CSV table of C-alpha atoms (C1' of nucleotides) in Angstrom, one decimal:
chain,number,residue,atom,x,y,z
A,2,MET,CA,-62.1,3.4,35.8
A,3,TYR,CA,-60.1,0.8,33.3
A,4,ALA,CA,-59.3,1.7,30.3
A,5,LEU,CA,-58.9,0.2,27.0
A,6,ILE,CA,-56.2,0.9,24.4
A,7,ASP,CA,-55.8,-1.7,20.9
A,8,CYS,CA,-54.0,-0.5,18.2
A,9,ASN,CA,-56.0,-0.6,15.0
A,10,ASN,CA,-55.0,-3.3,12.5
A,11,PHE,CA,-52.0,-3.4,14.1
A,12,TYR,CA,-49.7,-5.3,12.0
A,13,ALA,CA,-51.4,-3.7,9.1
A,14,SER,CA,-50.8,-0.3,10.2
A,15,CYS,CA,-47.0,-1.1,11.3
A,16,GLU,CA,-46.7,-1.5,7.9
A,17,ARG,CA,-48.0,1.5,6.8
A,18,VAL,CA,-45.8,3.9,8.7
A,19,PHE,CA,-43.3,3.6,6.8
A,20,ASN,CA,-44.7,3.2,3.5
A,21,PRO,CA,-47.6,5.7,3.7
A,22,ALA,CA,-48.8,5.1,0.0
A,23,LEU,CA,-50.5,1.8,1.1
A,24,ARG,CA,-52.8,3.6,3.5
A,25,GLY,CA,-57.0,3.5,2.1
A,26,LYS,CA,-55.0,0.5,0.1
A,27,PRO,CA,-55.9,-3.0,1.1
A,28,ILE,CA,-53.2,-5.3,3.1
A,29,VAL,CA,-52.8,-8.8,4.6
A,30,ILE,CA,-49.8,-10.5,6.8
A,31,LEU,CA,-49.1,-13.6,6.3
A,32,SER,CA,-48.2,-16.2,9.6
A,33,ASN,CA,-44.9,-18.1,9.5
A,34,ASN,CA,-43.8,-19.7,6.2
A,35,ASP,CA,-45.9,-17.4,4.4
A,36,GLY,CA,-49.0,-19.6,5.0
A,37,CYS,CA,-51.9,-18.0,6.6
A,38,VAL,CA,-53.7,-14.3,6.9
A,39,ILE,CA,-53.0,-13.4,10.4
A,40,ALA,CA,-53.6,-9.6,10.1
A,41,ARG,CA,-55.7,-7.7,7.4
A,42,SER,CA,-56.4,-3.8,6.7
A,43,ASN,CA,-60.1,-3.0,7.1
A,44,GLU,CA,-59.8,-2.4,3.0
A,45,ALA,CA,-58.7,-6.8,2.8
A,46,LYS,CA,-61.9,-7.0,5.2
A,47,ALA,CA,-64.2,-5.7,2.9
A,48,CYS,CA,-62.8,-8.1,-0.2
A,49,GLY,CA,-63.8,-10.9,1.9
A,50,ILE,CA,-60.7,-12.1,3.3
A,51,PRO,CA,-61.6,-14.5,6.6
A,52,MET,CA,-58.7,-14.3,9.4
A,53,GLY,CA,-56.7,-17.0,9.3
A,54,ALA,CA,-57.4,-17.7,5.0
A,55,PRO,CA,-54.8,-20.4,3.9
A,56,ALA,CA,-52.6,-17.7,1.7
A,57,PHE,CA,-52.3,-20.2,-1.5
A,58,GLU,CA,-56.4,-20.8,-1.8
A,59,TYR,CA,-56.5,-16.9,-1.4
A,60,LYS,CA,-53.7,-16.4,-4.1
A,61,HIS,CA,-56.8,-15.2,-7.4
A,62,VAL,CA,-58.5,-12.9,-4.9
A,63,PHE,CA,-54.9,-11.2,-3.5
A,64,GLU,CA,-54.1,-10.5,-7.3
A,65,GLN,CA,-57.9,-9.7,-8.3
A,66,TYR,CA,-58.3,-6.8,-5.8
A,67,ASP,CA,-54.8,-6.0,-5.9
A,68,ILE,CA,-54.3,-6.8,-2.0
A,69,HIS,CA,-50.3,-5.7,-0.9
A,70,VAL,CA,-49.3,-8.8,0.8
A,71,PHE,CA,-46.7,-8.8,3.5
A,72,SER,CA,-44.6,-11.9,5.2
A,73,ALA,CA,-45.4,-11.3,9.3
A,74,ASN,CA,-42.0,-8.9,10.4
A,75,PHE,CA,-42.2,-9.6,14.5
A,76,THR,CA,-39.3,-7.6,15.0
A,77,LEU,CA,-40.9,-4.2,13.5
A,78,TYR,CA,-44.3,-4.8,15.3
A,79,GLY,CA,-42.3,-5.5,18.3
A,80,ASP,CA,-40.4,-2.5,18.3
A,81,LEU,CA,-43.5,-0.2,17.2
A,82,SER,CA,-45.4,-2.0,19.9
A,83,ASN,CA,-43.1,-1.0,22.3
A,84,ARG,CA,-42.8,2.7,21.2
A,85,VAL,CA,-46.7,2.8,22.0
A,86,MET,CA,-47.1,1.1,25.7
A,87,ASN,CA,-44.2,3.5,26.6
A,88,ILE,CA,-46.0,6.3,25.6
A,89,LEU,CA,-49.1,5.1,26.8
A,90,SER,CA,-47.7,4.3,30.3
A,91,ASN,CA,-47.8,8.3,30.6
A,92,TYR,CA,-51.2,7.9,31.1
A,93,SER,CA,-51.6,6.0,34.3
A,94,PRO,CA,-48.7,3.9,37.2
A,95,ASP,CA,-50.9,1.3,36.3
A,96,GLN,CA,-50.5,-0.3,33.1
A,97,GLU,CA,-51.3,-3.7,31.9
A,98,ILE,CA,-49.6,-4.7,28.4
A,99,TYR,CA,-52.3,-7.5,27.5
A,100,SER,CA,-50.8,-8.5,24.6
A,101,ILE,CA,-48.6,-6.9,21.6
A,102,ASP,CA,-51.2,-4.4,20.4
A,103,GLU,CA,-53.2,-3.3,23.4
A,104,CYS,CA,-53.5,-2.8,26.8
A,105,PHE,CA,-55.5,-1.7,30.1
A,106,LEU,CA,-54.7,1.2,32.0
A,107,LYS,CA,-56.3,1.8,35.4
A,108,LEU,CA,-57.6,5.2,35.7
A,109,THR,CA,-58.0,6.0,39.9
A,110,GLY,CA,-57.6,9.7,40.7
A,111,ILE,CA,-57.7,11.1,37.0
A,112,ASN,CA,-60.0,13.4,37.9
A,113,CYS,CA,-60.1,15.3,34.3
A,114,ASP,CA,-62.7,15.0,31.5
A,115,LEU,CA,-62.3,10.6,30.3
A,116,THR,CA,-63.3,11.4,27.0
A,117,GLU,CA,-60.7,13.9,26.3
A,118,TYR,CA,-58.5,11.9,28.4
A,119,GLY,CA,-58.4,9.2,26.1
A,120,LEU,CA,-58.6,11.2,22.9
A,121,LYS,CA,-55.4,13.0,24.0
A,122,MET,CA,-53.9,9.3,24.4
A,123,ARG,CA,-55.1,8.6,21.1
A,124,LYS,CA,-53.9,12.0,19.5
A,125,GLN,CA,-50.4,11.3,21.0
A,126,VAL,CA,-49.9,7.9,19.7
A,127,LEU,CA,-50.7,8.3,16.4
A,128,ARG,CA,-48.7,12.0,15.8
A,129,TRP,CA,-45.8,10.3,18.0
A,130,THR,CA,-46.1,6.5,16.5
A,131,GLY,CA,-48.0,6.8,13.6
A,132,ILE,CA,-50.5,3.7,14.9
A,133,PRO,CA,-53.6,4.8,15.4
A,134,VAL,CA,-55.7,3.6,18.4
A,135,SER,CA,-59.2,2.9,20.0
A,136,VAL,CA,-59.5,3.8,23.3
A,137,GLY,CA,-62.7,2.3,25.4
A,138,ILE,CA,-63.2,2.8,29.4
A,139,ALA,CA,-65.8,1.4,31.4
A,140,PRO,CA,-66.1,0.8,35.4
A,141,THR,CA,-64.7,-2.8,34.3
A,142,LYS,CA,-62.2,-4.4,32.2
A,143,SER,CA,-64.6,-6.4,30.5
A,144,LEU,CA,-66.7,-3.2,29.9
A,145,ALA,CA,-63.9,-1.5,28.6
A,146,LYS,CA,-63.1,-3.9,26.3
A,147,ALA,CA,-67.1,-3.3,25.2
A,148,ALA,CA,-66.7,0.1,25.1
A,149,ASN,CA,-63.1,-0.1,22.9
A,150,ARG,CA,-65.4,-2.2,20.8
A,151,ILE,CA,-67.8,0.6,19.9
A,152,ALA,CA,-65.3,3.3,19.8
A,153,LYS,CA,-63.8,1.1,16.8
A,154,LYS,CA,-67.1,0.6,15.1
A,155,PHE,CA,-68.1,4.2,15.2
A,156,THR,CA,-65.0,5.9,15.2
A,157,ASP,CA,-66.9,8.4,12.8
A,158,LYS,CA,-69.2,9.6,16.0
A,159,THR,CA,-67.1,8.9,18.3
A,160,GLY,CA,-63.8,10.0,17.2
A,161,GLY,CA,-61.9,6.8,18.7
A,162,CYS,CA,-62.8,7.0,22.0
A,163,TYR,CA,-66.0,5.6,23.8
A,164,VAL,CA,-67.0,6.1,27.6
A,165,ILE,CA,-69.3,3.6,29.8
A,166,ASP,CA,-70.0,6.2,32.6
A,167,THR,CA,-73.7,6.3,32.8
A,168,GLU,CA,-75.9,2.7,34.2
A,169,ASP,CA,-77.9,3.9,30.5
A,170,LYS,CA,-74.7,3.7,28.4
A,171,ARG,CA,-74.0,0.2,30.2
A,172,LEU,CA,-77.1,-0.7,29.3
A,173,LYS,CA,-76.7,0.7,26.0
A,174,ALA,CA,-73.6,-1.1,25.3
A,175,LEU,CA,-74.5,-4.7,26.5
A,176,LYS,CA,-77.9,-4.4,24.7
A,177,TRP,CA,-75.8,-3.7,21.2
A,178,LEU,CA,-72.9,-6.3,22.0
A,179,GLU,CA,-73.0,-9.9,20.4
A,180,VAL,CA,-72.4,-12.5,22.5
A,181,ASP,CA,-69.9,-14.0,20.8
A,182,ASP,CA,-68.3,-10.7,20.9
A,183,VAL,CA,-68.2,-10.7,24.4
A,184,TRP,CA,-64.3,-11.3,26.2
A,185,GLY,CA,-63.5,-14.1,27.9
A,186,ILE,CA,-66.7,-16.0,25.7
A,187,GLY,CA,-65.0,-18.2,22.9
A,188,ARG,CA,-66.8,-20.2,19.7
A,189,ARG,CA,-67.9,-23.3,22.5
A,190,ASN,CA,-69.7,-21.0,24.5
A,191,ALA,CA,-70.9,-18.6,22.7
A,192,LYS,CA,-72.7,-22.2,20.7
A,193,LYS,CA,-74.1,-23.4,23.9
A,194,ILE,CA,-75.3,-20.1,24.8
A,195,LYS,CA,-76.9,-19.2,21.9
A,196,SER,CA,-78.5,-22.7,22.1
A,197,LEU,CA,-80.3,-20.9,24.4
A,198,GLY,CA,-82.2,-18.1,22.2
A,199,VAL,CA,-79.7,-15.3,23.7
A,200,ASN,CA,-77.9,-13.2,21.0
A,201,LYS,CA,-76.7,-10.4,23.3
A,202,ALA,CA,-74.3,-9.7,25.8
A,203,PHE,CA,-76.8,-8.0,27.9
A,204,ASP,CA,-79.5,-11.7,28.1
A,205,PHE,CA,-76.2,-13.6,28.7
A,206,CYS,CA,-76.0,-11.2,32.0
A,207,GLN,CA,-79.6,-12.5,32.8
A,208,LEU,CA,-78.9,-16.5,32.6
A,209,SER,CA,-78.9,-18.1,35.9
A,210,LYS,CA,-75.6,-18.5,38.4
A,211,THR,CA,-76.2,-22.1,38.4
A,212,TRP,CA,-76.5,-22.4,34.6
A,213,VAL,CA,-73.1,-20.7,34.0
A,214,LEU,CA,-71.3,-22.1,36.9
A,215,LYS,CA,-72.3,-25.6,35.5
A,216,ASN,CA,-71.5,-24.8,31.9
A,217,MET,CA,-68.7,-22.1,32.1
A,218,THR,CA,-67.2,-22.6,35.4
A,219,VAL,CA,-66.5,-20.2,38.0
A,220,VAL,CA,-64.9,-18.2,34.6
A,221,GLY,CA,-68.0,-17.5,33.3
A,222,MET,CA,-69.9,-16.4,36.4
A,223,ARG,CA,-66.7,-13.8,36.8
A,224,LEU,CA,-67.5,-12.6,33.7
A,225,GLN,CA,-71.1,-12.1,34.6
A,226,ASP,CA,-70.4,-9.8,37.4
A,227,ASP,CA,-67.9,-7.6,35.3
A,228,LEU,CA,-70.1,-7.1,32.9
A,229,ASN,CA,-72.9,-5.9,35.5
A,230,GLY,CA,-70.6,-3.1,36.7
A,231,ILE,CA,-69.2,-5.1,40.0
A,232,PRO,CA,-64.6,-5.3,38.9
A,233,THR,CA,-64.1,-8.9,39.0
A,234,ILE,CA,-61.6,-8.9,36.4
A,235,GLU,CA,-58.7,-7.6,38.0
A,236,MET,CA,-55.0,-5.6,36.6
A,237,GLU,CA,-52.8,-8.5,36.5
A,238,PRO,CA,-49.3,-7.9,37.5
A,239,VAL,CA,-46.5,-8.5,35.3
A,240,GLU,CA,-44.5,-12.1,36.5
A,241,PRO,CA,-42.4,-14.1,34.9
A,242,LYS,CA,-43.8,-16.8,32.6
A,243,GLN,CA,-44.9,-20.2,33.4
A,244,SER,CA,-44.8,-22.3,30.3
A,245,ILE,CA,-42.5,-21.1,27.4
A,246,ALA,CA,-43.0,-23.0,23.9
A,247,THR,CA,-41.1,-23.2,20.6
A,248,THR,CA,-43.4,-24.5,18.0
A,249,ARG,CA,-43.5,-24.8,14.1
A,250,THR,CA,-44.9,-26.2,11.2
A,251,PHE,CA,-42.8,-27.0,9.3
A,252,ASP,CA,-42.8,-26.0,5.2
A,253,HIS,CA,-42.4,-29.6,4.1
A,254,ASP,CA,-43.4,-33.4,5.8
A,255,CYS,CA,-40.1,-34.9,7.2
A,256,ARG,CA,-40.1,-37.8,7.2
A,257,THR,CA,-36.1,-39.0,8.6
A,258,PHE,CA,-35.7,-38.8,12.2
A,259,GLU,CA,-32.7,-37.1,11.5
A,260,GLU,CA,-34.6,-33.8,10.3
A,261,VAL,CA,-36.9,-33.8,12.9
A,262,ARG,CA,-34.3,-34.6,15.6
A,263,GLU,CA,-32.5,-31.1,14.0
A,264,ARG,CA,-36.0,-29.3,14.3
A,265,ILE,CA,-36.6,-30.3,18.4
A,266,VAL,CA,-32.6,-29.4,19.1
A,267,THR,CA,-33.3,-26.0,17.7
A,268,PHE,CA,-36.3,-25.5,19.3
A,269,THR,CA,-35.3,-26.6,22.5
A,270,VAL,CA,-32.0,-24.1,22.2
A,271,SER,CA,-34.7,-20.9,21.6
A,272,CYS,CA,-36.7,-22.0,24.4
A,273,ALA,CA,-33.6,-22.2,26.8
A,274,GLU,CA,-32.8,-18.8,25.4
A,275,LYS,CA,-35.7,-17.5,26.2
A,276,ILE,CA,-36.0,-19.1,29.6
A,277,ARG,CA,-32.2,-18.0,30.7
A,278,SER,CA,-33.6,-14.1,29.7
A,279,GLN,CA,-36.2,-14.1,32.3
A,280,HIS,CA,-33.8,-15.9,35.0
A,281,SER,CA,-35.5,-18.7,35.2
A,282,LEU,CA,-34.5,-22.7,35.4
A,283,CYS,CA,-37.3,-25.6,34.3
A,284,ASN,CA,-37.9,-28.3,35.8
A,285,ALA,CA,-39.6,-30.3,32.9
A,286,LEU,CA,-40.3,-30.4,29.1
A,287,THR,CA,-43.1,-31.4,27.0
A,288,VAL,CA,-42.2,-32.3,23.0
A,289,PHE,CA,-45.0,-32.8,20.8
A,290,ILE,CA,-44.4,-34.2,16.9
A,291,GLU,CA,-47.5,-34.3,14.7
A,292,SER,CA,-48.5,-35.6,11.2
A,293,ASN,CA,-49.8,-33.8,8.2
A,294,ARG,CA,-53.6,-33.7,9.2
A,295,PHE,CA,-54.4,-32.2,6.0
A,296,LYS,CA,-53.3,-34.8,3.9
A,297,GLU,CA,-56.1,-37.1,4.5
A,298,ASN,CA,-54.5,-40.3,3.3
A,299,ASP,CA,-51.5,-40.8,4.5
A,300,GLU,CA,-51.2,-42.4,8.4
A,301,GLN,CA,-52.4,-39.9,11.3
A,302,TYR,CA,-50.2,-39.8,14.2
A,303,SER,CA,-49.5,-37.4,17.5
A,304,ASN,CA,-48.1,-37.8,20.6
A,305,GLN,CA,-46.1,-35.9,23.4
A,306,ALA,CA,-43.4,-36.4,26.0
A,307,LEU,CA,-43.5,-34.7,29.1
A,308,ILE,CA,-40.4,-35.2,30.8
A,309,LYS,CA,-39.5,-34.4,34.2
A,310,LEU,CA,-35.6,-33.3,35.2
A,311,PRO,CA,-33.3,-34.6,37.5
A,312,PHE,CA,-32.4,-31.4,38.6
A,313,PRO,CA,-33.4,-27.5,37.3
A,314,THR,CA,-31.5,-26.2,34.2
A,315,SER,CA,-31.6,-23.6,31.8
A,316,SER,CA,-28.7,-25.6,29.7
A,317,ALA,CA,-29.6,-25.8,26.0
A,318,ILE,CA,-27.0,-29.1,25.9
A,319,GLU,CA,-28.9,-30.6,28.9
A,320,LEU,CA,-32.2,-29.6,28.0
A,321,ALA,CA,-31.8,-30.5,24.3
A,322,LYS,CA,-30.4,-33.8,25.6
A,323,PHE,CA,-33.6,-34.5,27.9
A,324,ALA,CA,-36.0,-33.3,24.7
A,325,LEU,CA,-34.1,-35.9,22.3
A,326,GLN,CA,-34.9,-38.4,25.0
A,327,GLY,CA,-38.3,-37.2,25.2
A,328,LEU,CA,-38.7,-37.6,21.0
A,329,GLN,CA,-37.1,-41.3,21.0
A,330,ALA,CA,-39.7,-42.3,23.3
A,331,ILE,CA,-42.7,-41.0,20.6
A,332,TYR,CA,-41.0,-41.1,17.5
A,333,LYS,CA,-43.0,-43.2,14.4
A,334,LYS,CA,-41.2,-44.3,11.8
A,335,GLY,CA,-43.2,-44.2,8.5
A,336,ILE,CA,-44.5,-40.4,9.4
A,337,GLY,CA,-44.6,-37.6,7.6
A,338,TYR,CA,-44.7,-35.4,10.4
A,339,LYS,CA,-45.3,-31.6,9.3
A,340,ARG,CA,-45.4,-30.1,12.9
A,341,ALA,CA,-43.6,-30.1,16.1
A,342,GLY,CA,-42.6,-28.3,19.3
A,343,VAL,CA,-41.3,-28.5,22.8
A,344,ILE,CA,-43.2,-25.8,25.6
A,345,LEU,CA,-41.0,-25.6,28.6
A,346,MET,CA,-42.1,-25.7,32.5
A,347,ASN,CA,-42.5,-25.4,35.8
A,348,PHE,CA,-39.8,-23.0,36.9
A,349,VAL,CA,-38.1,-21.7,39.6
A,350,PRO,CA,-35.9,-18.7,39.5
A,351,ASP,CA,-32.5,-19.2,38.9
A,352,THR,CA,-31.1,-17.7,42.1
A,353,GLU,CA,-32.7,-19.9,44.3
A,354,TYR,CA,-33.9,-23.0,44.0
A,355,GLN,CA,-33.4,-26.7,45.4
A,356,GLN,CA,-30.5,-28.8,44.7
A,357,SER,CA,-30.3,-32.4,44.4
A,358,LEU,CA,-28.9,-34.8,46.1
A,359,PHE,CA,-27.5,-36.8,43.9
A,360,TYR,CA,-27.9,-35.1,40.7
A,361,ARG,CA,-27.4,-31.6,39.6
A,362,SER,CA,-27.3,-29.3,36.4
A,363,ASN,CA,-23.2,-28.7,35.2
A,364,PRO,CA,-22.1,-26.1,36.9
A,365,LYS,CA,-19.8,-25.1,33.6
A,366,HIS,CA,-22.7,-24.6,31.8
A,367,ALA,CA,-24.2,-21.2,33.1
A,368,LYS,CA,-20.5,-19.2,32.5
A,369,LEU,CA,-20.9,-21.1,29.0
A,370,MET,CA,-24.3,-20.4,28.0
A,371,GLN,CA,-23.9,-16.7,29.2
A,372,ALA,CA,-21.1,-16.6,26.8
A,373,VAL,CA,-23.1,-18.1,23.9
A,374,ASP,CA,-26.1,-15.3,24.7
A,375,THR,CA,-23.7,-12.6,24.9
A,376,ILE,CA,-22.3,-13.7,21.8
A,377,ASN,CA,-25.1,-14.4,19.6
A,378,SER,CA,-26.6,-10.9,20.9
A,379,LYS,CA,-23.7,-9.3,19.7
A,380,PHE,CA,-23.4,-10.7,16.4
A,381,GLY,CA,-26.8,-12.5,15.5
A,382,GLN,CA,-28.9,-14.8,16.0
A,383,GLN,CA,-27.4,-19.0,16.0
A,384,LYS,CA,-23.9,-18.0,15.3
A,385,VAL,CA,-23.1,-20.5,18.0
A,386,ARG,CA,-25.3,-23.3,17.5
A,387,LEU,CA,-25.1,-27.2,19.4
A,388,ALA,CA,-23.2,-29.5,16.8
A,389,THR,CA,-26.7,-31.3,16.6
A,390,GLN,CA,-28.6,-28.5,14.9
A,391,ASP,CA,-28.8,-27.9,11.1
A,392,LYS,CA,-25.3,-26.5,9.8
A,393,LYS,CA,-27.5,-24.6,7.8
A,394,ILE,CA,-29.9,-22.0,9.7
A,395,HIS,CA,-33.5,-23.4,9.4
A,396,LYS,CA,-35.2,-20.2,6.7
A,397,MET,CA,-38.7,-19.5,6.6
A,398,ARG,CA,-40.0,-19.0,3.6
A,399,GLN,CA,-41.0,-14.9,3.7
A,400,GLU,CA,-40.8,-13.7,0.3
A,401,ARG,CA,-42.6,-10.6,1.2
A,402,LEU,CA,-40.5,-9.1,4.1
A,403,SER,CA,-40.4,-5.8,4.8
A,404,PRO,CA,-37.5,-4.1,6.4
A,405,ASN,CA,-36.7,-3.5,10.4
A,406,TYR,CA,-37.1,0.1,10.1
A,407,THR,CA,-36.5,0.8,13.3
A,408,THR,CA,-34.2,-1.5,14.7
A,409,LYS,CA,-31.4,-2.3,11.6
A,410,LEU,CA,-28.9,0.0,12.0
A,411,ASN,CA,-26.4,-1.4,9.7
A,412,ASP,CA,-28.0,-0.9,6.8
A,413,ILE,CA,-29.2,2.4,5.2
A,414,ILE,CA,-33.2,1.9,4.9
A,415,GLU,CA,-34.6,4.0,2.1
A,416,ILE,CA,-38.2,4.9,3.3
A,417,LYS,CA,-40.4,6.0,0.9
A,418,ALA,CA,-42.0,9.8,1.3
A,419,ASP,CA,-45.0,10.3,1.9
B,5,DT,C1',-46.4,-27.6,-3.3
B,6,DC,C1',-48.6,-24.7,0.2
B,7,DT,C1',-52.6,-24.7,5.3
B,8,DG,C1',-49.3,-20.2,12.4
B,9,DG,C1',-47.8,-19.4,17.1
B,10,DG,C1',-47.4,-18.4,22.4
B,11,DG,C1',-49.4,-18.0,26.3
B,12,DT,C1',-53.4,-18.4,30.7
B,13,DC,C1',-56.5,-20.6,33.7
B,14,DC,C1',-60.2,-24.5,35.7
B,15,DT,C1',-61.9,-28.9,36.5
B,16,DA,C1',-62.2,-34.3,36.3
B,17,DG,C1',-60.6,-37.7,37.5
B,18,DG,C1',-56.9,-41.1,38.9
B,19,DA,C1',-53.0,-41.8,42.5
B,20,DC,C1',-52.1,-41.4,46.9
B,21,DC,C1',-52.4,-40.1,52.0
B,22,DC,C1',-53.8,-41.6,56.8
C,19,DT,C1',-74.9,-59.8,49.8
C,20,DC,C1',-72.7,-57.0,52.5
C,21,DT,C1',-66.3,-53.1,51.3
C,22,DG,C1',-65.3,-45.9,54.9
C,23,DG,C1',-64.4,-41.1,55.0
C,24,DG,C1',-62.2,-37.0,54.6
C,25,DG,C1',-58.5,-35.2,52.7
C,26,DT,C1',-54.3,-33.6,48.8
C,27,DC,C1',-51.3,-33.4,44.8
C,28,DC,C1',-51.1,-34.0,39.6
C,29,DT,C1',-52.0,-33.8,35.4
C,30,DA,C1',-53.9,-33.8,30.8
C,31,DG,C1',-57.5,-31.8,28.0
C,32,DG,C1',-60.7,-28.2,27.3
C,33,DA,C1',-62.0,-23.3,27.4
C,34,DC,C1',-59.9,-18.9,26.7
C,35,DC,C1',-57.1,-14.8,24.8
C,36,DC,C1',-54.3,-12.2,21.4
DNA sequence: TCTGGGGTCCTAGGACCC
DNA sequence: TCTGGGGTCCTAGGACCC
């Protein structure tokens, strides 16, 4: 059996942990630059605020319903996530952390009553961290996802844990679950499936293999089996990432090459720091730039450049040079750029790689970067920067940021008493 | 004025090989 | 008039997830 444990309205719950007065009140969390709504409490959902709502368009709704608005505080959410995952790891040796707010546990060899087991997890996480979670348990991962949905939707009845352990329960769940809510069926495929008059997960399982293969590739066929109770989607071991990206939407349109160049270098430096921390070197990178798609009257342009490196490296200095080659190749004058990014890929471990006959990474850089990483981790992000980066650190708009309650040790933080 | 970010997997089609 | 057959590797783009 597999369990899927999912934190309820995770970001909103994190804000509530240290500000209990917010319990029962509507909360929304905004993306970078306070752009879009990326998380909502149940109360905020009830006010009709959709996921991804642009903050400026919904300003009046926030005021009308007295909604508490927060800038995303990923430091806080990341730390609380670690605590939740740590607790849950005690319930099975086989844990897959699937995202910041959910994980799978393989419950092989657990002989007690599974509903009790799930409720125990929920209770302990709530008491130790203040984060409410829902637990779904079933014979396959996609069914555990479905069970989790039931647990969450009918918390009053289920107490926050639902187990699919009989054929009757499996069929009942699939006949209840909408096709668009099936894990692995996205907007595009849901539309295709619905055009056949199929609306429930159960009916999706009845579709012919030929149709599924043709329209949804082998991914769809695996999902069908998994929903039918044949475990097909396995636990995934933690492995180093295959690509690492830093991408941003800017708070204004950048119209000069220098401005865009500075951002690209900063993104590259950030990516380089990330691959070093997973002990990889990269062999290729992509740079992309995009105009402002919301300004329909402006000339639209977007492009990307893939640069293959002559040698594998994780040196920010070398990577920045290659990234700028890419930028130069695609940069077009006269465009207002609104978004850009850098993606590193084709990784090899930093301990074992093929030396090129003619080119190699500057051997001094490895030590230099190590020193930079040490300094920055001790004294704060970007204390040591490349000269091509901006003199001042690019500050995001974060007008409603909560304190880093759990990770900021130097400051005294006032926590409101419950 | 303002509109998110970071990943994975799969496939079709092109380039190349003998 | 007529133009082989069977592979592999790579990449861009599209689907999905949170």
